[in-house]
Amino acid sequence: MLFILKSNSDPSQLVEKIVARSASYRVVDLYGRRIVVAWPDKLVEDIVDDSVEVRVKSSRPYQLASSEWKRDKTIVDVDGVEIGGRSVVVAAGPCAIEDEELAIEIAKAVKRAGAKMFRGGAYKPRTSPYSFQGLGEKGLEILKRVYEETGLPIVTEVMDTRDVEKVARYAHMLQIGARNSQNFHLLKEVGKSRKPALLKRGMAMTVEEWLLAAEYMLLEGNGNVVLCERGIRSFEKSTRFTLDIASAVYTKTVTHLPIAVDPSHPAGRRDLVEPLALAAVAAGADMLIIEVHLSPEKALSDNEQQLTIDMFEKLMTRLKAVAEAVGRSI
Ligand SMILES: [Mn+2]
């Protein structure tokens, strides 16, 4: 149950009533509103208090992420780049940060082509412990240099609660990867950091579970969450993962949070990235996150799916046309 308070009202009486019924609660400041979240519903649904402007009983298990209480779409501001507005934001860059000069060169090229953010992994969640694990803090230093050189805000993955503070010092947006998207301690820490977060959908996660993962961050007072569809596991083996555009479209109808799509990881092959990216924008994605490398065949990770600069430039031209056709811009 959400009790949305009148501005400048004191929640202490309401809280007393909730506690008297042995219910749980949390006072959260989100999007300029003070909200008392109380549960379970059946203990608190008849509480009336002067401090409350509106009570919302959600029909969905995720309450703060639900569009039931917030009809207007949330715009997440990442260092001046707005995600969720009319403009579709493209974040591009290599799978992993490998080298400073290379990273800066890629960043300059994707910026020229119209990317508004730079992506690149310093901490890499690799399936095999023998695969390249990323440069760690050295990679973060390189990302900082990329920002200084290009002004592109940085999105990079954080894998460990112990690194949240450190990664937040370098990055403008913290990515929670598919393999960590139900690491609830990590979700809480990123929530507490109040940094914009990009929450990838786990490869075996339902939309409801994905939104409940976002709910963990919202409940910590972090409303700057972008949900990222990146493909799920299915019986189909022709692509690396099955890009679930239908779920991305559905998710937009039940949440106020912006939706991003990662066409690179489900494709698993360079030649499939462009059509998937075009489809995502046509379907209403607010953001794309795309892997681009100067010489993809030499990349230390995901070398099959990273685009060349040429391919990325061509993609951006076509994306602009599709964005315009659906009333957006890039
Ligand atoms: Mn990758």
Coordinates of N, CA, C and O in Angstrom, one line a residue, residues 136-202:
G136 N 39.5 -4.0 -14.1 CA 39.2 -3.6 -12.8 C 39.4 -2.1 -12.7 O 39.0 -1.3 -13.5
E137 N 40.0 -1.7 -11.5 CA 40.1 -0.2 -11.3 C 40.9 0.5 -12.4 O 40.6 1.7 -12.7
K138 N 41.8 -0.2 -13.0 CA 42.5 0.5 -14.1 C 41.6 0.8 -15.2 O 41.7 1.8 -15.9
G139 N 40.6 -0.1 -15.4 CA 39.6 0.2 -16.4 C 38.7 1.4 -16.1 O 38.3 2.2 -17.0
L140 N 38.5 1.5 -14.8 CA 37.7 2.7 -14.3 C 38.4 4.0 -14.6 O 37.9 5.0 -15.0
E141 N 39.8 4.0 -14.4 CA 40.6 5.1 -14.7 C 40.5 5.5 -16.1 O 40.5 6.7 -16.5
I142 N 40.5 4.5 -17.0 CA 40.4 4.7 -18.4 C 39.1 5.3 -18.8 O 39.0 6.3 -19.6
L143 N 38.0 4.8 -18.1 CA 36.7 5.4 -18.4 C 36.6 6.9 -18.0 O 36.0 7.7 -18.7
K144 N 37.3 7.2 -16.9 CA 37.4 8.6 -16.5 C 38.1 9.5 -17.6 O 37.6 10.6 -17.9
R145 N 39.1 8.9 -18.1 CA 39.8 9.6 -19.2 C 38.9 9.8 -20.4 O 39.0 10.8 -21.1
V146 N 38.2 8.8 -20.7 CA 37.2 8.8 -21.9 C 36.2 10.0 -21.7 O 36.0 10.8 -22.6
Y147 N 35.7 10.1 -20.4 CA 34.8 11.2 -20.1 C 35.5 12.5 -20.3 O 34.9 13.5 -20.9
E148 N 36.7 12.6 -19.8 CA 37.4 13.9 -19.9 C 37.6 14.3 -21.3 O 37.6 15.5 -21.7
E149 N 37.9 13.3 -22.2 CA 38.3 13.6 -23.6 C 37.0 13.9 -24.4 O 37.1 14.6 -25.4
T150 N 35.9 13.2 -24.1 CA 34.7 13.3 -25.0 C 33.5 13.9 -24.4 O 32.6 14.3 -25.1
G151 N 33.4 13.9 -23.1 CA 32.2 14.4 -22.4 C 31.1 13.5 -22.4 O 30.0 13.8 -22.0
L152 N 31.3 12.3 -23.0 CA 30.2 11.3 -23.0 C 30.1 10.7 -21.6 O 31.0 10.1 -21.0
P153 N 28.8 10.7 -21.0 CA 28.6 10.1 -19.7 C 28.9 8.6 -19.8 O 28.7 8.0 -20.9
I154 N 29.4 8.0 -18.7 CA 29.8 6.6 -18.7 C 28.8 5.7 -18.0 O 28.3 6.0 -16.9
V155 N 28.5 4.6 -18.7 CA 27.7 3.5 -18.0 C 28.6 2.3 -18.0 O 29.2 1.9 -19.0
T156 N 28.8 1.7 -16.8 CA 29.6 0.5 -16.7 C 29.1 -0.4 -15.5 O 28.4 0.1 -14.6
E157 N 29.5 -1.7 -15.7 CA 28.9 -2.6 -14.7 C 29.6 -2.7 -13.4 O 30.8 -2.5 -13.3
V158 N 28.7 -2.8 -12.3 CA 29.3 -3.1 -11.0 C 28.8 -4.5 -10.6 O 27.6 -4.8 -10.8
M159 N 29.7 -5.3 -10.2 CA 29.3 -6.7 -9.9 C 29.3 -7.1 -8.4 O 28.7 -8.1 -8.0
D160 N 29.9 -6.2 -7.6 CA 30.1 -6.6 -6.2 C 29.7 -5.4 -5.3 O 30.0 -4.3 -5.6
T161 N 29.0 -5.7 -4.2 CA 28.6 -4.6 -3.3 C 29.8 -3.8 -2.8 O 29.7 -2.6 -2.6
R162 N 30.9 -4.5 -2.7 CA 32.1 -3.8 -2.1 C 32.7 -2.8 -3.1 O 33.5 -2.0 -2.7
D163 N 32.2 -2.9 -4.4 CA 32.8 -1.9 -5.4 C 31.8 -0.8 -5.7 O 32.2 0.1 -6.5
V164 N 30.6 -0.8 -5.2 CA 29.6 0.2 -5.6 C 30.1 1.6 -5.4 O 30.0 2.4 -6.3
E165 N 30.7 1.9 -4.3 CA 31.2 3.3 -4.0 C 32.3 3.7 -5.0 O 32.3 4.8 -5.5
K166 N 33.2 2.7 -5.2 CA 34.3 3.0 -6.1 C 33.8 3.2 -7.5 O 34.2 4.2 -8.2
V167 N 33.0 2.3 -8.1 CA 32.5 2.5 -9.4 C 31.7 3.7 -9.6 O 31.8 4.4 -10.6
A168 N 30.9 4.1 -8.5 CA 30.1 5.3 -8.6 C 30.9 6.5 -8.6 O 30.5 7.6 -9.1
R169 N 32.2 6.5 -8.2 CA 33.1 7.7 -8.3 C 33.5 7.9 -9.7 O 33.8 9.1 -10.1
Y170 N 33.5 6.9 -10.5 CA 34.0 7.0 -11.9 C 32.8 7.1 -12.9 O 33.0 7.8 -13.9
A171 N 31.8 6.3 -12.7 CA 30.7 6.2 -13.7 C 29.6 7.1 -13.4 O 29.4 7.6 -12.3
H172 N 28.8 7.4 -14.4 CA 27.6 8.2 -14.3 C 26.3 7.4 -14.2 O 25.3 7.8 -13.7
M173 N 26.5 6.1 -14.6 CA 25.3 5.2 -14.5 C 25.9 3.8 -14.2 O 26.9 3.4 -14.8
L174 N 25.3 3.2 -13.2 CA 25.8 1.8 -12.7 C 24.9 0.8 -13.4 O 23.7 0.8 -13.3
Q175 N 25.6 -0.1 -14.1 CA 24.9 -1.2 -14.7 C 24.9 -2.5 -13.8 O 25.9 -2.8 -13.3
I176 N 23.7 -3.0 -13.7 CA 23.6 -4.3 -13.0 C 23.4 -5.3 -14.1 O 22.4 -5.3 -14.8
G177 N 24.3 -6.3 -14.2 CA 24.2 -7.2 -15.4 C 23.2 -8.3 -15.2 O 22.6 -8.5 -14.1
A178 N 23.0 -9.0 -16.3 CA 21.9 -10.0 -16.3 C 22.2 -11.1 -15.2 O 21.3 -11.6 -14.6
R179 N 23.5 -11.4 -15.0 CA 23.8 -12.5 -14.0 C 23.7 -12.0 -12.6 O 23.7 -12.8 -11.7
N180 N 23.6 -10.7 -12.4 CA 23.5 -10.2 -11.0 C 22.1 -9.5 -10.8 O 22.0 -8.9 -9.7
S181 N 21.2 -9.7 -11.7 CA 20.0 -8.9 -11.6 C 19.1 -9.3 -10.4 O 18.1 -8.6 -10.1
Q182 N 19.3 -10.4 -9.8 CA 18.6 -10.8 -8.6 C 19.6 -11.0 -7.4 O 19.3 -11.7 -6.5
N183 N 20.7 -10.2 -7.5 CA 21.6 -10.1 -6.3 C 21.0 -9.0 -5.5 O 21.3 -7.8 -5.7
F184 N 20.2 -9.4 -4.5 CA 19.4 -8.3 -3.8 C 20.3 -7.4 -3.0 O 19.9 -6.2 -2.8
H185 N 21.4 -7.9 -2.5 CA 22.3 -7.0 -1.7 C 22.9 -5.9 -2.6 O 23.0 -4.8 -2.3
L186 N 23.2 -6.4 -3.8 CA 23.8 -5.4 -4.8 C 22.7 -4.4 -5.2 O 23.0 -3.2 -5.3
L187 N 21.5 -4.9 -5.4 CA 20.4 -4.0 -5.8 C 20.2 -2.9 -4.7 O 20.1 -1.7 -5.0
K188 N 20.3 -3.3 -3.5 CA 20.1 -2.4 -2.4 C 21.2 -1.4 -2.3 O 21.0 -0.2 -2.1
E189 N 22.4 -1.8 -2.5 CA 23.6 -0.9 -2.4 C 23.5 0.1 -3.6 O 23.8 1.3 -3.3
V190 N 23.2 -0.3 -4.8 CA 23.1 0.6 -5.9 C 21.9 1.5 -5.6 O 21.9 2.7 -5.9
G191 N 20.8 1.0 -5.0 CA 19.7 1.9 -4.6 C 20.2 3.0 -3.7 O 19.9 4.2 -3.9
K192 N 20.9 2.6 -2.7 CA 21.4 3.6 -1.7 C 22.4 4.6 -2.3 O 22.4 5.7 -1.8
S193 N 23.1 4.2 -3.3 CA 24.0 5.1 -3.9 C 23.3 6.3 -4.7 O 23.9 7.3 -4.9
R194 N 22.0 6.1 -5.0 CA 21.2 7.1 -5.7 C 21.7 7.4 -7.1 O 21.3 8.3 -7.7
K195 N 22.7 6.6 -7.6 CA 23.2 6.8 -8.9 C 22.2 6.3 -9.9 O 21.6 5.3 -9.7
P196 N 22.1 6.9 -11.1 CA 21.3 6.3 -12.1 C 21.7 4.8 -12.4 O 22.9 4.5 -12.3
A197 N 20.7 3.9 -12.5 CA 21.1 2.5 -12.7 C 20.5 1.9 -13.9 O 19.3 2.3 -14.3
L198 N 21.2 1.0 -14.6 CA 20.7 0.3 -15.7 C 20.6 -1.1 -15.3 O 21.6 -1.8 -15.1
L199 N 19.3 -1.6 -15.2 CA 19.1 -2.9 -14.7 C 18.8 -3.9 -15.8 O 17.7 -3.8 -16.4
K200 N 19.7 -4.7 -16.1 CA 19.5 -5.7 -17.2 C 18.5 -6.8 -16.7 O 18.5 -7.1 -15.5
R201 N 17.8 -7.4 -17.6 CA 16.9 -8.4 -17.2 C 17.7 -9.7 -17.2 O 18.5 -10.0 -18.1
G202 N 17.5 -10.5 -16.1 CA 18.2 -11.8 -16.0 C 17.7 -12.7 -17.1 O 16.6 -12.6 -17.6

